[in-house]
Coordinates of C-alpha atoms in Angstrom, one line a residue:
M1 CA 98.9 82.5 117.4
T2 CA 95.5 82.2 115.8
H3 CA 92.8 79.6 115.4
T4 CA 92.8 77.5 112.3
T5 CA 90.5 74.9 110.8
A6 CA 91.6 71.4 111.4
P7 CA 91.7 68.8 108.6
V8 CA 88.8 66.4 108.6
R9 CA 89.4 62.8 107.8
R10 CA 85.8 61.6 107.5
P11 CA 83.8 64.5 106.1
V12 CA 80.7 62.3 105.4
R13 CA 80.6 61.3 109.0
Q14 CA 80.8 65.0 110.0
L15 CA 78.0 65.8 107.6
L16 CA 75.7 63.2 109.2
A17 CA 76.6 64.2 112.7
A18 CA 75.8 67.8 112.0
S19 CA 72.6 67.0 110.0
V20 CA 71.0 64.7 112.6
G21 CA 71.6 67.1 115.4
N22 CA 70.5 70.1 113.4
A23 CA 67.3 68.2 112.4
V24 CA 66.4 67.5 116.0
E25 CA 67.1 71.1 117.0
W26 CA 64.8 72.6 114.3
Y27 CA 62.1 70.0 114.8
D28 CA 61.7 71.5 118.3
W29 CA 61.7 75.0 117.0
Y30 CA 59.1 74.5 114.2
A31 CA 56.7 72.4 116.2
Y32 CA 55.5 75.7 117.8
T33 CA 54.7 77.2 114.4
F34 CA 52.6 74.4 113.1
L35 CA 50.6 74.1 116.3
A36 CA 50.2 77.9 116.9
T37 CA 46.4 77.9 116.7
Y38 CA 46.1 75.2 119.4
I39 CA 48.6 76.9 121.6
A40 CA 46.6 80.2 121.2
A41 CA 43.4 78.6 122.3
Q42 CA 44.8 77.0 125.4
V43 CA 47.5 79.5 126.7
F44 CA 46.0 82.9 125.9
P45 CA 42.7 84.4 126.8
G46 CA 40.2 85.1 124.0
G47 CA 39.8 88.6 122.7
T48 CA 36.4 90.2 122.9
G49 CA 34.8 90.2 119.5
N50 CA 38.0 89.4 117.7
S51 CA 39.1 85.7 117.3
L52 CA 42.5 86.7 116.0
V53 CA 43.7 88.2 119.3
P54 CA 44.9 84.8 120.8
L55 CA 46.6 83.9 117.5
L56 CA 48.3 87.3 117.3
S57 CA 49.5 86.8 120.9
T58 CA 50.9 83.4 119.9
F59 CA 52.8 84.8 116.9
A60 CA 54.1 87.6 119.1
V61 CA 55.7 85.0 121.4
F62 CA 57.0 83.4 118.2
A63 CA 58.7 86.7 117.4
V64 CA 60.0 87.2 121.0
G65 CA 61.8 83.9 120.6
F66 CA 63.5 85.2 117.5
F67 CA 64.8 88.3 119.3
M68 CA 66.8 86.0 121.6
R69 CA 68.5 84.5 118.6
P70 CA 71.0 87.4 118.2
V71 CA 72.0 86.9 121.9
G72 CA 72.4 83.1 121.2
G73 CA 74.3 83.8 118.0
L74 CA 76.7 86.1 119.9
L75 CA 77.2 84.0 123.0
M76 CA 77.3 80.5 121.4
G77 CA 79.3 81.9 118.5
A78 CA 81.9 83.1 121.0
V79 CA 81.9 79.7 122.6
A80 CA 82.5 78.0 119.2
D81 CA 85.3 80.4 118.4
R82 CA 87.0 80.0 121.8
H83 CA 86.4 76.4 122.7
G84 CA 85.4 74.7 119.5
R85 CA 82.4 74.1 117.3
R86 CA 81.5 70.8 119.0
A87 CA 81.3 72.4 122.4
A88 CA 78.8 75.0 121.2
L89 CA 76.7 72.4 119.3
T90 CA 76.3 70.2 122.4
V91 CA 75.2 73.1 124.6
T92 CA 72.7 74.4 122.1
I93 CA 70.9 71.0 121.7
L94 CA 70.6 70.6 125.4
L95 CA 69.1 74.0 125.7
M96 CA 66.6 73.2 123.0
G97 CA 65.6 69.9 124.7
G98 CA 65.0 71.6 128.0
S99 CA 62.9 74.4 126.4
S100 CA 60.9 72.0 124.3
L101 CA 60.0 70.1 127.5
L102 CA 58.9 73.3 129.1
V103 CA 56.6 74.1 126.2
G104 CA 55.1 70.6 126.5
L105 CA 54.4 71.1 130.2
T106 CA 53.0 74.7 129.9
P107 CA 49.8 75.0 131.9
T108 CA 46.6 76.3 130.2
Y109 CA 45.2 79.7 130.8
A110 CA 42.1 78.2 132.4
A111 CA 44.3 76.3 134.9
A112 CA 47.0 78.8 135.8
G113 CA 45.9 82.2 134.5
T114 CA 48.6 84.6 133.5
L115 CA 51.3 82.1 134.6
A116 CA 50.6 80.1 131.4
P117 CA 51.8 82.8 128.9
V118 CA 54.7 83.6 131.2
V119 CA 55.9 80.0 131.1
L120 CA 55.5 79.9 127.4
V121 CA 57.5 83.1 126.9
A122 CA 60.3 81.7 129.1
A123 CA 60.4 78.5 127.1
R124 CA 60.4 80.4 123.8
L125 CA 63.3 82.7 125.0
L126 CA 65.4 79.6 125.7
Q127 CA 64.5 78.2 122.3
G128 CA 65.6 81.4 120.7
L129 CA 68.9 81.4 122.5
S130 CA 69.5 77.8 121.4
V131 CA 68.6 78.3 117.7
G132 CA 70.7 81.5 117.4
G133 CA 73.7 79.6 118.7
E134 CA 72.9 76.5 116.6
F135 CA 73.1 78.3 113.3
A136 CA 76.3 80.1 114.1
A137 CA 78.1 76.9 115.2
S138 CA 76.6 74.4 112.7
T139 CA 77.3 76.8 109.7
T140 CA 81.0 77.0 110.5
F141 CA 81.1 73.3 111.4
L142 CA 79.6 72.2 108.1
V143 CA 81.6 74.4 105.8
E144 CA 84.9 73.7 107.6
S145 CA 84.2 70.0 107.3
A146 CA 83.8 70.2 103.5
T147 CA 86.4 68.8 101.1
P148 CA 87.8 71.2 98.5
G149 CA 85.2 72.3 95.9
R150 CA 82.3 71.0 97.9
R151 CA 81.6 73.8 100.3
G152 CA 78.3 74.6 98.5
L153 CA 77.2 71.0 98.7
F154 CA 78.0 70.7 102.4
S155 CA 76.4 74.1 103.0
S156 CA 73.1 72.8 101.5
F157 CA 72.8 70.2 104.3
Q158 CA 72.2 73.1 106.7
Y159 CA 68.7 73.4 105.2
V160 CA 68.4 69.7 104.3
S161 CA 68.6 68.9 108.0
T162 CA 66.5 72.0 108.9
T163 CA 63.9 70.9 106.5
A164 CA 64.0 67.3 107.8
G165 CA 63.2 68.7 111.3
Q166 CA 60.5 71.0 110.0
L167 CA 59.1 68.2 107.9
T168 CA 58.9 65.9 110.8
A169 CA 57.2 68.6 112.9
S170 CA 54.7 69.4 110.1
G171 CA 54.0 65.7 109.3
L172 CA 53.4 64.9 113.0
A173 CA 51.1 67.9 113.3
A174 CA 49.1 66.9 110.3
L175 CA 48.9 63.3 111.6
L176 CA 47.7 64.4 115.0
V177 CA 45.2 66.9 113.6
G178 CA 43.8 64.2 111.1
T179 CA 43.5 61.5 113.7
L180 CA 42.8 63.0 117.1
G181 CA 40.2 65.6 116.3
E182 CA 39.7 69.1 117.7
T183 CA 38.8 68.1 121.3
S184 CA 41.8 65.9 121.8
M185 CA 44.2 68.3 120.1
N186 CA 43.0 71.1 122.3
G187 CA 43.2 68.9 125.4
W188 CA 46.5 67.1 125.2
G189 CA 47.4 66.4 121.6
W190 CA 49.3 69.7 121.0
R191 CA 51.7 68.7 123.8
V192 CA 52.9 65.5 122.2
P193 CA 55.4 66.9 119.6
F194 CA 57.2 69.0 122.3
L195 CA 57.6 66.1 124.7
L196 CA 58.9 63.9 121.9
G197 CA 61.3 66.7 120.9
A198 CA 62.8 66.7 124.4
L199 CA 63.6 63.0 124.0
L200 CA 65.0 63.5 120.5
S201 CA 67.3 66.2 121.8
L202 CA 69.1 63.7 124.0
V203 CA 69.7 61.5 120.9
G204 CA 71.1 64.5 119.1
F205 CA 73.4 65.3 122.0
W206 CA 74.8 61.7 122.0
I207 CA 75.5 61.9 118.3
R208 CA 77.2 65.2 118.4
R209 CA 79.6 64.2 121.2
G210 CA 81.3 61.8 118.7
A211 CA 81.9 64.5 116.0
H212 CA 85.4 65.6 115.0
E213 CA 86.3 69.1 116.1
T214 CA 87.0 71.4 113.0
L215 CA 88.7 74.2 115.0
A216 CA 92.3 73.3 115.9
T217 CA 94.0 75.5 118.4
A218 CA 97.7 75.5 118.0
T219 CA 99.6 74.5 121.2
P220 CA 103.3 73.7 122.0
D221 CA 102.6 70.0 121.7
A222 CA 100.8 70.4 118.4
T223 CA 103.4 72.6 116.8
A224 CA 106.6 71.0 118.0
S225 CA 108.3 68.5 115.7
Y226 CA 109.8 65.3 117.2
P227 CA 111.8 62.6 115.5
D228 CA 110.3 59.1 115.3
T229 CA 113.4 57.6 116.9
V230 CA 116.2 58.8 119.1
T231 CA 119.7 57.3 118.8
V232 CA 121.6 57.0 122.0
P233 CA 125.4 56.5 121.8
D234 CA 126.9 53.4 123.4
T235 CA 129.4 55.5 125.4
V236 CA 129.6 59.0 126.7
T237 CA 132.9 60.9 127.0
L238 CA 133.0 63.3 129.9
P239 CA 135.4 66.2 130.1
D240 CA 138.3 66.1 132.6
T241 CA 137.1 69.3 134.2
V242 CA 133.8 71.0 134.5
T243 CA 133.5 74.8 134.8
V244 CA 130.9 75.9 137.3
P245 CA 129.4 79.4 136.6
D246 CA 129.6 82.1 139.3
T247 CA 126.6 81.5 141.6
T248 CA 126.7 85.1 142.7
A249 CA 125.4 86.3 139.3
T250 CA 122.0 87.8 139.4
L251 CA 119.4 86.1 137.1
P252 CA 116.4 88.0 135.8
E253 CA 113.2 87.0 137.5
A254 CA 111.0 84.9 135.2
A255 CA 107.7 86.4 134.3
P256 CA 104.7 84.2 135.0
H257 CA 103.5 82.5 131.8
P258 CA 100.9 80.0 132.6
T259 CA 99.5 79.5 129.1
G260 CA 102.4 79.8 126.8
T261 CA 106.1 80.7 126.1
R262 CA 107.9 83.1 123.9
E263 CA 108.5 80.3 121.4
H264 CA 105.0 78.9 121.8
P265 CA 102.6 81.8 122.8
A266 CA 99.2 81.1 124.2
P267 CA 96.3 80.7 121.7
D268 CA 94.6 84.0 120.7
R269 CA 91.1 83.8 122.1
P270 CA 88.8 86.3 120.4
G271 CA 86.7 88.7 122.5
L272 CA 82.9 88.7 122.5
F273 CA 82.6 91.6 120.1
D274 CA 85.8 91.2 118.1
A275 CA 84.0 90.3 114.9
L276 CA 81.8 93.4 115.1
R277 CA 84.7 95.7 115.9
Q278 CA 87.2 94.3 113.4
Y279 CA 84.8 93.4 110.5
P280 CA 81.9 95.9 110.5
R281 CA 81.5 95.8 106.8
Q282 CA 81.2 92.1 106.7
S283 CA 78.6 92.2 109.5
L284 CA 76.4 94.6 107.5
L285 CA 76.9 92.5 104.4
I286 CA 75.4 89.5 106.1
G287 CA 72.4 91.5 107.1
G288 CA 71.8 92.6 103.5
I289 CA 72.3 89.0 102.2
T290 CA 69.9 87.6 104.8
A291 CA 67.0 90.1 104.9
G292 CA 65.0 89.1 101.8
G293 CA 66.0 85.4 102.2
T294 CA 64.7 85.0 105.8
L295 CA 61.4 86.8 105.1
A296 CA 60.8 84.6 102.0
Y297 CA 61.9 81.5 103.9
Y298 CA 59.6 81.9 106.9
T299 CA 56.7 83.0 104.7
W300 CA 56.9 80.0 102.4
T301 CA 57.9 77.3 104.8
S302 CA 56.1 78.3 108.0
Y303 CA 53.4 80.9 107.6
L304 CA 51.9 79.9 104.2
P305 CA 49.5 77.3 105.6
T306 CA 48.2 79.8 108.1
Y307 CA 48.0 82.5 105.4
A308 CA 46.0 80.1 103.2
E309 CA 43.7 79.3 106.0
L310 CA 43.0 83.0 107.0
N311 CA 42.9 84.5 103.6
A312 CA 41.7 81.8 101.2
G313 CA 39.6 79.6 103.4
V314 CA 41.7 76.5 102.8
P315 CA 40.9 73.9 105.5
K316 CA 43.5 73.5 108.2
S317 CA 44.2 69.9 107.4
D318 CA 44.6 70.6 103.7
A319 CA 46.9 73.5 104.4
L320 CA 49.2 71.4 106.6
L321 CA 49.2 68.6 104.1
A322 CA 50.2 70.9 101.3
G323 CA 52.9 72.4 103.5
T324 CA 54.3 69.0 104.3
L325 CA 54.5 67.9 100.6
A326 CA 56.1 71.2 99.6
L327 CA 58.7 70.8 102.4
A328 CA 59.7 67.3 101.2
F329 CA 60.2 68.8 97.7
F330 CA 62.2 71.6 99.1
G331 CA 64.6 69.3 101.0
L332 CA 65.4 67.3 97.9
L333 CA 66.3 70.5 96.0
Q334 CA 69.0 71.7 98.5
P335 CA 71.9 69.5 97.4
V336 CA 71.2 70.4 93.8
G337 CA 71.5 74.1 94.6
G338 CA 74.7 73.5 96.5
V339 CA 76.3 71.5 93.7
L340 CA 75.3 74.2 91.1
S341 CA 76.9 76.9 93.3
D342 CA 80.2 75.0 93.5
R343 CA 80.2 74.9 89.7
W344 CA 78.8 78.2 88.7
G345 CA 79.3 80.4 91.8
R346 CA 77.2 81.8 94.6
R347 CA 76.1 85.0 93.1
P348 CA 74.0 83.6 90.1
L349 CA 71.9 81.5 92.5
L350 CA 71.4 84.4 94.9
L351 CA 70.2 86.6 92.1
F352 CA 67.9 83.8 90.8
F353 CA 66.3 83.8 94.2
G354 CA 66.1 87.5 94.9
L355 CA 64.9 88.7 91.5
G356 CA 62.5 85.7 91.2
F357 CA 60.8 86.5 94.4
A358 CA 60.7 90.3 93.7
V359 CA 58.7 89.5 90.5
L360 CA 56.7 86.5 91.5
S361 CA 55.8 86.9 95.2
V362 CA 52.6 88.9 94.5
P363 CA 51.1 86.6 91.8
L364 CA 52.1 83.4 93.7
L365 CA 50.4 84.5 96.9
R366 CA 47.4 85.8 95.2
S367 CA 46.9 82.5 93.3
V368 CA 46.3 80.6 96.6
G369 CA 42.7 79.6 96.8
S370 CA 42.5 75.8 97.1
F371 CA 44.7 72.8 98.1
W372 CA 46.1 72.4 94.7
S373 CA 46.8 76.1 94.0
L374 CA 48.4 76.3 97.5
L375 CA 50.6 73.3 96.7
A376 CA 51.6 74.7 93.3
A377 CA 52.4 78.2 94.7
Q378 CA 54.4 76.7 97.6
C379 CA 56.5 74.4 95.3
A380 CA 57.2 77.2 92.8
G381 CA 58.4 79.4 95.7
M382 CA 60.6 76.5 97.0
V383 CA 62.5 76.4 93.7
L384 CA 63.3 80.1 93.9
L385 CA 64.1 79.9 97.6
T386 CA 66.7 77.2 97.0
G387 CA 68.9 79.8 95.4
F388 CA 69.3 81.3 98.8
T389 CA 68.9 78.5 101.4
A390 CA 71.2 76.0 99.7
I391 CA 74.3 78.3 99.9
S392 CA 73.7 80.8 102.7
A393 CA 75.9 78.8 105.1
A394 CA 78.8 78.8 102.6
V395 CA 78.3 82.5 101.6
N396 CA 78.3 83.5 105.3
A397 CA 81.3 81.4 106.3
E398 CA 83.4 82.6 103.3
I399 CA 83.1 86.2 104.5
F400 CA 84.9 85.8 107.9
P401 CA 88.2 84.2 108.9
A402 CA 88.2 81.1 111.2
R403 CA 89.2 83.1 114.3
V404 CA 85.8 84.9 114.6
R405 CA 83.8 83.0 112.0
A406 CA 81.0 81.6 114.3
A407 CA 80.4 84.8 116.3
G408 CA 80.8 86.9 113.1
I409 CA 78.1 85.0 111.4
G410 CA 75.9 84.4 114.4
F411 CA 75.0 87.9 115.6
P412 CA 74.2 89.8 112.4
Y413 CA 72.5 86.8 110.8
S414 CA 70.3 86.1 113.9
L415 CA 69.5 89.8 114.3
T416 CA 68.4 90.1 110.7
V417 CA 66.3 86.9 111.0
A418 CA 64.7 88.3 114.2
L419 CA 63.8 91.6 112.4
F420 CA 62.4 90.1 109.2
G421 CA 61.9 86.4 109.5
G422 CA 60.6 86.1 113.0
T423 CA 58.0 88.8 112.4
A424 CA 56.8 87.4 109.1
P425 CA 53.8 85.4 110.6
Y426 CA 52.9 88.3 112.8
A427 CA 53.1 90.8 110.0
G428 CA 51.0 88.6 107.7
T429 CA 48.4 88.1 110.4
L430 CA 48.3 91.8 111.3
F431 CA 47.8 92.8 107.6
T432 CA 44.8 90.4 107.6
D433 CA 43.5 91.8 110.9
L434 CA 43.7 95.3 109.5
G435 CA 41.7 94.3 106.4
Q436 CA 44.7 94.7 104.0
P437 CA 46.0 91.1 103.4
G438 CA 47.1 92.1 99.8
L439 CA 49.9 94.3 101.2
F440 CA 51.8 91.4 102.6
P441 CA 52.9 89.9 99.3
W442 CA 54.2 93.4 98.2
Y443 CA 56.2 93.5 101.5
V444 CA 57.9 90.2 100.6
A445 CA 58.7 91.4 97.0
A446 CA 60.1 94.7 98.1
L447 CA 62.5 93.2 100.7
C448 CA 63.7 90.6 98.2
L449 CA 64.4 93.4 95.7
V450 CA 66.6 95.1 98.3
S451 CA 68.6 92.0 98.9
S452 CA 69.0 91.5 95.2
A453 CA 70.9 94.8 95.0
V454 CA 73.3 93.4 97.6
Y455 CA 73.8 90.2 95.7
A456 CA 74.6 92.1 92.5
R457 CA 77.6 93.7 94.2
L458 CA 78.7 90.6 96.2
P459 CA 82.2 89.4 95.3
E460 CA 82.3 85.8 94.1
T461 CA 83.8 83.5 96.7
A462 CA 82.9 80.0 95.5
H463 CA 86.3 79.1 94.1
R464 CA 88.5 80.9 96.6
P465 CA 90.2 78.9 99.4
L466 CA 88.5 79.1 102.8
D467 CA 90.2 81.9 104.7
H468 CA 91.8 80.6 107.9

């Protein structure tokens, strides 16, 4: 007996439930990125003669959170495969709410000394655990909720909702920076988004509890067929004699079977590492698909405002505003990419992304020098990036069967994101610190070229039925 995906009667409601919860989850995660410079000033000691040391420390903690994501993807993916997608989604959002509250209450280095970065690291580890599980569970939930021929469209809402959360975090950060000023932001203003995120997580938890489970585990009650009515005869004729069997016969001892019978065996619950053992090629394939995409994504959506500030002298408020406008544009593009992939296939869009970034990453990043050039470069990159983000959930889900789909996606995807996406801000800042900022665009282009080679050999899965 295996797990199968359950038919969904109200797919639009499922879409909204997944999207709202996912937006809240990612709002909490990205608030850290947009407020990194303020966190650096308050939580880490300044470096002697080098103002980038606190910022590097903050981005190092950012990367540490990413390295908990594979653990979250594996553990929460296993929960989703064994107990259902909804169970995993409710756990992840509660974890995120608690960790966001912890960041908001982190003491300053001046008040608590080394305890301050320890608390921040602990909070970021919990956030990484939550986000790793979130992607694994929400990816499978969205794609399994889709109606036929709409998996790409439903997949795109993974990044519509992610962008909504990121946009909210970016917009709130820009609003606070523009209205409170440096003194208030360094004093208490940077804490506000995290405390708000803890409250929003409770809202997301309430919404997700009402979602329909997409993973149906077959049971005797579910598989047995019963007639609607039972006809009972008016009279019952009994035989004149009844033959009683010999009571001295020895009956075989019944074996204990607490969870099933021979006719209705117990559900097959996958082990923690079943996906890696049984599908090693698919696991490696997800890593190749994701490497270039995650580096480009975190560079363009998270790190670019800091990159423009450090390397082109763009004012902090202008950089955050440009990032906010570009994110709004990016969110609107996602359903378009999903619909195009349902019609034309996944591979053409992936190649559009990969080859586009391989050719244009260097000139786009070198063109950044003012607010308008930053906005133009960021929007151009968003168009290319949509070829990956709009369909990554569908591509990943179409690789694995339902039985191990969440854990199969969660671990290799999150590990790749940790290696290449989570280190993007740190790598970019480190190149600048070493006096070689021009190397970072070449790094982005090279990795996108590697992923393009994977896309070129990827089988087309857009028009195949979802493997159960």
